[in-house]
PDB file of C-alpha atoms and ligand atoms in Angstrom:
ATOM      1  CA  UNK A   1      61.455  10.962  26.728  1.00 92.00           C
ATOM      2  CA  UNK A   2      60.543   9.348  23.607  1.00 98.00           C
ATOM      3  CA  UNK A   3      58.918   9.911  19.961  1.00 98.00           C
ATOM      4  CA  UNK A   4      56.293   8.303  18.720  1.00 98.00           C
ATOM      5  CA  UNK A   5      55.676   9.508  15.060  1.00 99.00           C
ATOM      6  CA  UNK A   6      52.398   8.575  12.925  1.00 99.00           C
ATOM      7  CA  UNK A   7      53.419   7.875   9.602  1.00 99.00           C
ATOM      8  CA  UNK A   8      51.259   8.270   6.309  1.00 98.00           C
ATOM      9  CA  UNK A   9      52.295   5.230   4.182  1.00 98.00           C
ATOM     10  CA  UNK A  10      50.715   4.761   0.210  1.00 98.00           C
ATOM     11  CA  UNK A  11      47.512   3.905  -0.537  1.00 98.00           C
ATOM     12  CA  UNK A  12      48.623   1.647  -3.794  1.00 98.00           C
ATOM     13  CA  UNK A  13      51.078   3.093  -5.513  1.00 98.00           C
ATOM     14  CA  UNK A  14      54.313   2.424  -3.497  1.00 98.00           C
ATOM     15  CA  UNK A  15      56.045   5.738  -4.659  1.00 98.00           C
ATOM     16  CA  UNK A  16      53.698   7.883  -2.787  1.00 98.00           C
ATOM     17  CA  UNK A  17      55.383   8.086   0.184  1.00 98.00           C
ATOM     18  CA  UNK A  18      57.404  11.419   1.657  1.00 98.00           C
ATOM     19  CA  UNK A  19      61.270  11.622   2.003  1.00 98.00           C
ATOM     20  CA  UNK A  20      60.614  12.477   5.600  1.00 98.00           C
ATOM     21  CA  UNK A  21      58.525   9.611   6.344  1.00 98.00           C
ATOM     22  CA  UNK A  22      61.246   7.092   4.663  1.00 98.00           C
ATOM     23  CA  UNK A  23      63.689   8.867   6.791  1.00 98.00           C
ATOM     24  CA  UNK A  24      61.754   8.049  10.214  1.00 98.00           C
ATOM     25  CA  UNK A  25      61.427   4.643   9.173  1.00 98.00           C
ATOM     26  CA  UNK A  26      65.096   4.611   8.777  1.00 98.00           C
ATOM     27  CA  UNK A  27      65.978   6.246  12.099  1.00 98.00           C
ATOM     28  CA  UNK A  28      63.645   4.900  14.280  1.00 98.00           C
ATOM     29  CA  UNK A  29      64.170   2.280  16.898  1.00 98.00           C
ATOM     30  CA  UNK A  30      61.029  -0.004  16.017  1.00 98.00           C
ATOM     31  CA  UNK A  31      58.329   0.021  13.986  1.00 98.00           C
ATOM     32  CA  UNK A  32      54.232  -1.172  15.016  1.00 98.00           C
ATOM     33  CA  UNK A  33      51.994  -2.046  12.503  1.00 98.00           C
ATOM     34  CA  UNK A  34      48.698  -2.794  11.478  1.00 98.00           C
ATOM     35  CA  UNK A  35      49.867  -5.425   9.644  1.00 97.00           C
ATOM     36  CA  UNK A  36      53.498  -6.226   9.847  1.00 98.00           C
ATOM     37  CA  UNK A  37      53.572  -8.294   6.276  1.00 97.00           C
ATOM     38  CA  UNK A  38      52.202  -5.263   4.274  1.00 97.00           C
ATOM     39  CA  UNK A  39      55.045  -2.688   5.988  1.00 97.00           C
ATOM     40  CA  UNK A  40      57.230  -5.522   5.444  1.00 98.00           C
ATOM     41  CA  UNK A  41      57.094  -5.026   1.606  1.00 98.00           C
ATOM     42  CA  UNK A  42      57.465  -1.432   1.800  1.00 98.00           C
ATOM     43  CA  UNK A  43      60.567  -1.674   4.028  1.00 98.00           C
ATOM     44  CA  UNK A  44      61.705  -4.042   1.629  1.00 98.00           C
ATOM     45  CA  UNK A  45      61.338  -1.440  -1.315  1.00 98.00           C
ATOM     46  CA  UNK A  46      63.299   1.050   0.453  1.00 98.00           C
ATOM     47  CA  UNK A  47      65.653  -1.617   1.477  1.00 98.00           C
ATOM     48  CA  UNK A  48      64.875  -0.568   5.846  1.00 98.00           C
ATOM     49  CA  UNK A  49      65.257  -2.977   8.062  1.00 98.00           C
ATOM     50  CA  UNK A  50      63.765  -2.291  11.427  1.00 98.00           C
ATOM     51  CA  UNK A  51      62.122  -4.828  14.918  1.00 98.00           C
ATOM     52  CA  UNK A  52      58.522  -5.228  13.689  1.00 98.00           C
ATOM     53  CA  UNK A  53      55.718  -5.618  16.016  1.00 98.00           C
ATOM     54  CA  UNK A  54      52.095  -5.734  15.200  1.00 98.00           C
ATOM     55  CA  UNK A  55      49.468  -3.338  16.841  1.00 98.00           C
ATOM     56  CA  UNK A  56      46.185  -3.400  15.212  1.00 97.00           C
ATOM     57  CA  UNK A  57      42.788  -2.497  16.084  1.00 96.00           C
ATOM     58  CA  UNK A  58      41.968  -5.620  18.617  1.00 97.00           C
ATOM     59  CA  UNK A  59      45.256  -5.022  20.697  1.00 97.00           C
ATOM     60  CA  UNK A  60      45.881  -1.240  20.472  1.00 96.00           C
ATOM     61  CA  UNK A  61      45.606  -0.486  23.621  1.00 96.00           C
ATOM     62  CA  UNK A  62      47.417  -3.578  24.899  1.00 96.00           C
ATOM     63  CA  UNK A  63      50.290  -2.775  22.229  1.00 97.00           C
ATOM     64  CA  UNK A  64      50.119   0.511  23.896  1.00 97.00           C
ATOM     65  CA  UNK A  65      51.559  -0.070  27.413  1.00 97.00           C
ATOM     66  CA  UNK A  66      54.641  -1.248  25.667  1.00 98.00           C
ATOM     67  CA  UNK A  67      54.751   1.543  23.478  1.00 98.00           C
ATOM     68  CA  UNK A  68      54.304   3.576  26.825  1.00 98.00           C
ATOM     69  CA  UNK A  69      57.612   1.691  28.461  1.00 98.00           C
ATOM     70  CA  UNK A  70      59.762   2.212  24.949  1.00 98.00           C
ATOM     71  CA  UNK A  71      59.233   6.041  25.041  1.00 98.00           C
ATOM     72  CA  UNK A  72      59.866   6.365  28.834  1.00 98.00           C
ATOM     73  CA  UNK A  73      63.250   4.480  27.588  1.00 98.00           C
ATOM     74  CA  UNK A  74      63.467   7.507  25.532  1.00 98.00           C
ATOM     75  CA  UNK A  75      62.827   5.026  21.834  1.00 98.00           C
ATOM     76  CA  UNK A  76      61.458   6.332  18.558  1.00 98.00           C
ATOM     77  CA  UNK A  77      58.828   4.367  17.997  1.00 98.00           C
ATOM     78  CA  UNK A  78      56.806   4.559  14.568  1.00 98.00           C
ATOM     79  CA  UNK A  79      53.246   3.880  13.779  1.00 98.00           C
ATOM     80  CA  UNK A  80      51.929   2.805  10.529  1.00 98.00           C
ATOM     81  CA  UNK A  81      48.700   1.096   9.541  1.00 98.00           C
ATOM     82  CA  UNK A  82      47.822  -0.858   6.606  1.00 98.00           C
ATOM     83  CA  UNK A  83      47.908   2.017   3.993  1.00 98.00           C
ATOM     84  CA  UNK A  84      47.155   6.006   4.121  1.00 98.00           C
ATOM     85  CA  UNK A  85      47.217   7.785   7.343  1.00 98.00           C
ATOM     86  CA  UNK A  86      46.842   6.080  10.484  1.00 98.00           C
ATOM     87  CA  UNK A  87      43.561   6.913  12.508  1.00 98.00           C
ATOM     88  CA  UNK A  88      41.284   7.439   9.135  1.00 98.00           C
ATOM     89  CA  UNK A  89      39.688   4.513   9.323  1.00 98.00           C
ATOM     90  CA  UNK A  90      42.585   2.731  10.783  1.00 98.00           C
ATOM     91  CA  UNK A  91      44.224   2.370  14.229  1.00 98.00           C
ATOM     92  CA  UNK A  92      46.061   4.997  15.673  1.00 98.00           C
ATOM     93  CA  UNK A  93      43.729   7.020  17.282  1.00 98.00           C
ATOM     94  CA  UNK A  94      43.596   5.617  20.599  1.00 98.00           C
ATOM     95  CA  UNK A  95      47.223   5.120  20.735  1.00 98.00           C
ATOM     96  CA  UNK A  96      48.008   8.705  20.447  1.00 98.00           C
ATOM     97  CA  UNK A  97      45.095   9.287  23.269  1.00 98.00           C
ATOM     98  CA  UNK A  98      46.874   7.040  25.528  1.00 98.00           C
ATOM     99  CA  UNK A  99      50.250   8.423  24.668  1.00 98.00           C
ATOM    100  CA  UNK A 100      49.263  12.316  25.768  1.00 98.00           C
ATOM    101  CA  UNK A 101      47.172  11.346  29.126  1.00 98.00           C
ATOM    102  CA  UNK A 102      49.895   9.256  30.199  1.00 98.00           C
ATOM    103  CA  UNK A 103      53.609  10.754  29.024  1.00 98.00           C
ATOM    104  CA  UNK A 104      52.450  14.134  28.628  1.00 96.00           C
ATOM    105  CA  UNK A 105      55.942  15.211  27.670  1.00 96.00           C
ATOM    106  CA  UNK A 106      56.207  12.140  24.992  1.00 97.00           C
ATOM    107  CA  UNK A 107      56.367  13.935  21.560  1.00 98.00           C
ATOM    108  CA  UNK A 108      53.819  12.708  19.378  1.00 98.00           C
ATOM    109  CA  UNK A 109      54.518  13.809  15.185  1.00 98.00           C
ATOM    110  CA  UNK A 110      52.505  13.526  12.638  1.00 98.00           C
ATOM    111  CA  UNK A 111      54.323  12.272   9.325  1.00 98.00           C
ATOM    112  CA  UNK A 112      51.441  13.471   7.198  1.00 98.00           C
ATOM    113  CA  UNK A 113      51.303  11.472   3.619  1.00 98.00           C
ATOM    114  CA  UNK A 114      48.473  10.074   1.417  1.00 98.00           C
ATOM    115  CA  UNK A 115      44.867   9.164   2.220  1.00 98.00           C
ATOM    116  CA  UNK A 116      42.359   7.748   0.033  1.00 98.00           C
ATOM    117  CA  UNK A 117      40.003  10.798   1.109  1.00 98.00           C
ATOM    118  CA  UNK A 118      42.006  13.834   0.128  1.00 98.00           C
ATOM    119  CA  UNK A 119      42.834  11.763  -2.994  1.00 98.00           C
ATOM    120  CA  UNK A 120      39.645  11.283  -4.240  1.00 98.00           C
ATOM    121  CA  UNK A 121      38.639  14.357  -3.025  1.00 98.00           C
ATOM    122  CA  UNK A 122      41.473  16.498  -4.793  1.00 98.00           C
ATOM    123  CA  UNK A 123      40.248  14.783  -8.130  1.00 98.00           C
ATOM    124  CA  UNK A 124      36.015  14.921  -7.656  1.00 98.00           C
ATOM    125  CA  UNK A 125      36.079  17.954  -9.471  1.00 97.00           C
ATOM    126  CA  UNK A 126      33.111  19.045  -6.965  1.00 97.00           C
ATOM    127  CA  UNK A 127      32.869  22.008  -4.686  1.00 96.00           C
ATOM    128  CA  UNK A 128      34.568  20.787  -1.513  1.00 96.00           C
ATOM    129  CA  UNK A 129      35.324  24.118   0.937  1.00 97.00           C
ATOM    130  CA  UNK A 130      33.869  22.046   3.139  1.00 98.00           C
ATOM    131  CA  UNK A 131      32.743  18.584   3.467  1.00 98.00           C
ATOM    132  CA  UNK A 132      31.665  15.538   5.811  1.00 98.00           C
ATOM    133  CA  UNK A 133      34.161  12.713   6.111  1.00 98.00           C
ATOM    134  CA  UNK A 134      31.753   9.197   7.639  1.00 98.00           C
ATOM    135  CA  UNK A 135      34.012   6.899   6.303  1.00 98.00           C
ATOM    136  CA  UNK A 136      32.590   3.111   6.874  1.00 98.00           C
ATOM    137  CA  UNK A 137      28.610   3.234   7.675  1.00 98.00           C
ATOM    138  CA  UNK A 138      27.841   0.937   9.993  1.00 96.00           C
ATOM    139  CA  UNK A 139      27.124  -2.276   8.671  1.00 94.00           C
ATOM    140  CA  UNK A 140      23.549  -2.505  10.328  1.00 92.00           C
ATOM    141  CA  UNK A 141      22.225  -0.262  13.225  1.00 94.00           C
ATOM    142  CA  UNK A 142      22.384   3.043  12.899  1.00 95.00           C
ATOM    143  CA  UNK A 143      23.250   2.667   8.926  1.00 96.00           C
ATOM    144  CA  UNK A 144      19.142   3.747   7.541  1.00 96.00           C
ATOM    145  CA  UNK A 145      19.628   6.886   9.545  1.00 97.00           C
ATOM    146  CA  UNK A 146      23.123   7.857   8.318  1.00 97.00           C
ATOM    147  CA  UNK A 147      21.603   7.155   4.759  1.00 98.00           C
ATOM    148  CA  UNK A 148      18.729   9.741   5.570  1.00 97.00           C
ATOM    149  CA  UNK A 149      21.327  12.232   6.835  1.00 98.00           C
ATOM    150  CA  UNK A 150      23.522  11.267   3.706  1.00 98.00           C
ATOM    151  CA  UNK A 151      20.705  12.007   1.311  1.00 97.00           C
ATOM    152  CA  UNK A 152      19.432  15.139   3.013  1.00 97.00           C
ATOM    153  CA  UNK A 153      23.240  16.886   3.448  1.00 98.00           C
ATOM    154  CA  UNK A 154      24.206  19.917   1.795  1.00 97.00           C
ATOM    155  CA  UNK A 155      27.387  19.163   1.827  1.00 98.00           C
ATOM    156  CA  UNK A 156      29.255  16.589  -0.061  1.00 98.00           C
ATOM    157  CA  UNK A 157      29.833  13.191   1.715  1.00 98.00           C
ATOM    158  CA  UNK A 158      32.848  10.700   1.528  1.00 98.00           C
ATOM    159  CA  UNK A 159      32.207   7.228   1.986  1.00 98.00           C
ATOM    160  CA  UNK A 160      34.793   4.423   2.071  1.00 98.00           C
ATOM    161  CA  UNK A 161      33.309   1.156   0.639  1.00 97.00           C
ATOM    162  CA  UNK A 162      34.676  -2.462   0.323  1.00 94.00           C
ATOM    163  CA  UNK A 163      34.200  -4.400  -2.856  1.00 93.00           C
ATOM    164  CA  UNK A 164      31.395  -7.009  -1.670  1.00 92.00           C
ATOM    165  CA  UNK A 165      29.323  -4.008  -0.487  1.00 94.00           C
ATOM    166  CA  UNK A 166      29.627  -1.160  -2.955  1.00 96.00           C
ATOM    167  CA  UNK A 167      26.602  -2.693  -4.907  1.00 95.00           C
ATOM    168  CA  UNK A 168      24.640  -2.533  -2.081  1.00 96.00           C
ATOM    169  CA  UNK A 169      25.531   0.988  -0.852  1.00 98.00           C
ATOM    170  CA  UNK A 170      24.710   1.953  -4.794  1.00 98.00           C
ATOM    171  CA  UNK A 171      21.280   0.618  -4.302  1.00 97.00           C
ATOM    172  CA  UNK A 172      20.663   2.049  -0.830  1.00 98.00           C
ATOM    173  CA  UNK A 173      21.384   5.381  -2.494  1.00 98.00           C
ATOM    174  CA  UNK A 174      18.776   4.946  -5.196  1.00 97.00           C
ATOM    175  CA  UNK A 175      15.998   4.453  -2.375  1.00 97.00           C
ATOM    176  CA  UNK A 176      16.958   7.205  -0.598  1.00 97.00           C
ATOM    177  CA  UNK A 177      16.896   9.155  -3.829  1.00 97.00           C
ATOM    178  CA  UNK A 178      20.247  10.425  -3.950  1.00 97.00           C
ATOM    179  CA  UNK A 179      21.527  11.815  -7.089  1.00 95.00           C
ATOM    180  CA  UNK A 180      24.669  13.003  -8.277  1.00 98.00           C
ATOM    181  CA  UNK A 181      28.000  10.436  -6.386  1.00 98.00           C
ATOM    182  CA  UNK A 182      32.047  10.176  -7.553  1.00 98.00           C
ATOM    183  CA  UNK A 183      33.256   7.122  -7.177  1.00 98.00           C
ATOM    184  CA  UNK A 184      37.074   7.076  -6.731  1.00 98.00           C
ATOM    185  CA  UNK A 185      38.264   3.490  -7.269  1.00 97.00           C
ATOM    186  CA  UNK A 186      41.709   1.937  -7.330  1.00 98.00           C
ATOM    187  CA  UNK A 187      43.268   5.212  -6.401  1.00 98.00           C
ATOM    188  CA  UNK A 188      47.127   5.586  -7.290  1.00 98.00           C
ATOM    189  CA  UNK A 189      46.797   1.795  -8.849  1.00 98.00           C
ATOM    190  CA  UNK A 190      46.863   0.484 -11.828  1.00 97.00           C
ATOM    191  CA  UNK A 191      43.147   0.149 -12.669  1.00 96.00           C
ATOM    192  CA  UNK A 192      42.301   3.481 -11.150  1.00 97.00           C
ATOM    193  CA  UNK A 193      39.038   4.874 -12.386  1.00 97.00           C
ATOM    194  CA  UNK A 194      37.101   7.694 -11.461  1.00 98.00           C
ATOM    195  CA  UNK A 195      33.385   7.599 -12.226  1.00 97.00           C
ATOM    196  CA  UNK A 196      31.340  10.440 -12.126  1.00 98.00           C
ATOM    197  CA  UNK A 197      27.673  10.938 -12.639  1.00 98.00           C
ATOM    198  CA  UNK A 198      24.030   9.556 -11.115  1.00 98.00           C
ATOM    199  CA  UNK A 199      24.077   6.623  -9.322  1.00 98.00           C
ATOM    200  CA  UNK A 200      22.073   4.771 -12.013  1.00 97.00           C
ATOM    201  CA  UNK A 201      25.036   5.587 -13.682  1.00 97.00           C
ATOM    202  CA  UNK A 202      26.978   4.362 -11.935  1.00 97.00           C
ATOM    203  CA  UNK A 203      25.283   1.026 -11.554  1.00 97.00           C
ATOM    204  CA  UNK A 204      25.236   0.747 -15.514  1.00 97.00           C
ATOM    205  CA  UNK A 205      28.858   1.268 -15.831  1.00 96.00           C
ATOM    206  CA  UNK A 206      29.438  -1.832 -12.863  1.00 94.00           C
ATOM    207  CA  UNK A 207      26.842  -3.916 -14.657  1.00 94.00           C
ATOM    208  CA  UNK A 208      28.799  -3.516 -17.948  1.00 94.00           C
ATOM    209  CA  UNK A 209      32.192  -3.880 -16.319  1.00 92.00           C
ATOM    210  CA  UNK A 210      31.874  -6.451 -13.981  1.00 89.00           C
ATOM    211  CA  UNK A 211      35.858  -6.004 -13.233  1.00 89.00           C
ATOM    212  CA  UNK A 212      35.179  -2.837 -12.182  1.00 85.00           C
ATOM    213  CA  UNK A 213      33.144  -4.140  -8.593  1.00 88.00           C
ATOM    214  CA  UNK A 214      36.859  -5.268  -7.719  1.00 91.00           C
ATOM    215  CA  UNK A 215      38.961  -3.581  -5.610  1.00 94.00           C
ATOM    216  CA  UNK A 216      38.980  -0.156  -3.470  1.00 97.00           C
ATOM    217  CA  UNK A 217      36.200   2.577  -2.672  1.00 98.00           C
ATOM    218  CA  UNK A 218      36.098   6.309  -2.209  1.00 98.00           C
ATOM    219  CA  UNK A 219      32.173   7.212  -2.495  1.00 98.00           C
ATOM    220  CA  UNK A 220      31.058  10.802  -2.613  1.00 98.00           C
ATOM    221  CA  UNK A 221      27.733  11.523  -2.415  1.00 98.00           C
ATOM    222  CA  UNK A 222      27.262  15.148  -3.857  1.00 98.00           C
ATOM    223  CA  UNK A 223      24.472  17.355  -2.107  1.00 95.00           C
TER     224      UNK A 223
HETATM  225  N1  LIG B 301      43.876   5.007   6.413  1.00 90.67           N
HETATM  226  C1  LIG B 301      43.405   4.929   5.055  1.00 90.67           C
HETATM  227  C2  LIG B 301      43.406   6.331   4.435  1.00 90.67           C
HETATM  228  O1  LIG B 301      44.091   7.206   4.948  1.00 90.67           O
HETATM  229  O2  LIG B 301      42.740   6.528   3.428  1.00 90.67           O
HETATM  230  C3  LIG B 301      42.055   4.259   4.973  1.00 90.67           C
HETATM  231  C4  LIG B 301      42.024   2.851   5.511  1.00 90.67           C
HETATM  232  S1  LIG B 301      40.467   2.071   5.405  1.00 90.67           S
HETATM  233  C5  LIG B 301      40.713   0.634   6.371  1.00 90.67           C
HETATM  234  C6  LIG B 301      40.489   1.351   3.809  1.00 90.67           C
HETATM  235  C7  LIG B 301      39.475   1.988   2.875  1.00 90.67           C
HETATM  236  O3  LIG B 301      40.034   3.194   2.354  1.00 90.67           O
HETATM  237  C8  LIG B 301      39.140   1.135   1.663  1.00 90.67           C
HETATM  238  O4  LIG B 301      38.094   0.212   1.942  1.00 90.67           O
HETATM  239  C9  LIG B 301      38.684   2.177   0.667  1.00 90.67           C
HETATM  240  O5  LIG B 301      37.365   2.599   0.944  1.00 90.67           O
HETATM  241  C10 LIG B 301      39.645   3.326   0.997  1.00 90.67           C
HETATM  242  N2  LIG B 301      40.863   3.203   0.178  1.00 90.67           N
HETATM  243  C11 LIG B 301      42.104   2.853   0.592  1.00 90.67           C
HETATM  244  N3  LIG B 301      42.959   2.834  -0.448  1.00 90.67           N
HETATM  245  C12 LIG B 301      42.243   3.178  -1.542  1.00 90.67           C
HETATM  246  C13 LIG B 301      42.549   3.329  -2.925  1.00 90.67           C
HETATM  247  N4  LIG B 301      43.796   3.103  -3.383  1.00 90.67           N
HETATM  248  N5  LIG B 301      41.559   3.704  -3.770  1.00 90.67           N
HETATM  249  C14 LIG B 301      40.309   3.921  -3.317  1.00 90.67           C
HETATM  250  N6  LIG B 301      39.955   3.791  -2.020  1.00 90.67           N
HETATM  251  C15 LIG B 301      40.907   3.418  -1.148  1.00 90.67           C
END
């Protein structure tokens, strides 16, 4: 029976990625992707060549059966998505689900590595024993309650934001009067930036610095 290993891949910076997990790309027998151009520059960088084959979120669970055939072959299949660790916002979860219900005596590893959430987390500078991860909010329904719940946690709250929408999720803060937020953006990149403070804030500093609406979210929305 096979392996299928989940493996953490950068979030920006392409050096942030474990010896382990460059040596499973290297020994593996293919490699499935969220996105088989992005691993192919990372491969590249590392100078791995490995079969590619895409698996994302629309054809997980068709991608699966195959994986399901390769590790009845007794093949050590990787997973990687786009960037970070597979299944945090990403496909991979239901992958893994299929894998244990059907080949119960598959191994499944975990090749743990960066995420955007323990990296903004590890530099809030906030209390975080203990904290709720929501990741996207849904775009429309359900999105007014989660705001509600947001505002009225007493824990600390990580968001993950794209650039076209992080205004917007600034403003829906204001009306539900939250606070204190961190905004983690750019992690590991060259324009990282870590802004800390009310949202108003917060909105000042991306009304100044127009450059700064560009790129990649962590929000935390502090209790
Ligand atoms: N699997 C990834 C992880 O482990 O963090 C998350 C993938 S999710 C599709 C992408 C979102 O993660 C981005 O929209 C952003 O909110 C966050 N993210 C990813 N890379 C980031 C970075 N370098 N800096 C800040 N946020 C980032």
């Amino acid at each position: 029976m096979g392996t299928l290993s989940i493996v953490a891949t950068p979030i920006g910076n392409m050096e942030d990625i474990t010896l382990r997990a460059l040596r499973t790309l290297k020994e593996c027998d293919v490699i499935y992707a969220e996105d088989t151009r992005v691993i192919a520059k990372l491969l590249a960088r590392y100078e791995i060549k490995k079969p590619l084959q895409r698996l994302d979120a629309v054809t997980e669970m068709q991608k699966a059966e195959d994986i399901l055939t390769r590790l009845e072959a007794g093949e050590r299949v990787v997973y990687v998505s786009d960037a970070g660790t597979p299944g945090i916002s990403d496909p991979g979860t239901r992958l893994v689900a299929q894998v244990r219900a059907q080949l119960p005596t598959a191994t499944i590893e975990a090749i743990p590595g960066a995420s955007a959430l323990t990296a903004a987390l590890s530099i809030s500078g906030i209390d975080i024993a203990a904290f709720t991860f929501l990741g996207f909010l849904p775009h429309k329904k359900g999105r007014q309650t989660a705001l509600k719940k947001i505002a009225e946690s007493e824990l600390p709250t990580v968001l993950y934001e794209s650039p076209h929408r992080i205004e917007k999720l600034l403003e829906e803060l204001v009306q539900h009067q939250v606070s204190h937020i961190v905004i983690a953006r750019e992690l590991t990149k060259i324009h990282e930036e870590l802004i800390s403070g009310t949202v108003a804030e917060a909105q000042a500093h991306f009304a100044m610095h127009p450059d700064a609406v560009r790129g990649e979210f962590v929000v935390i929305v502090v209790p």
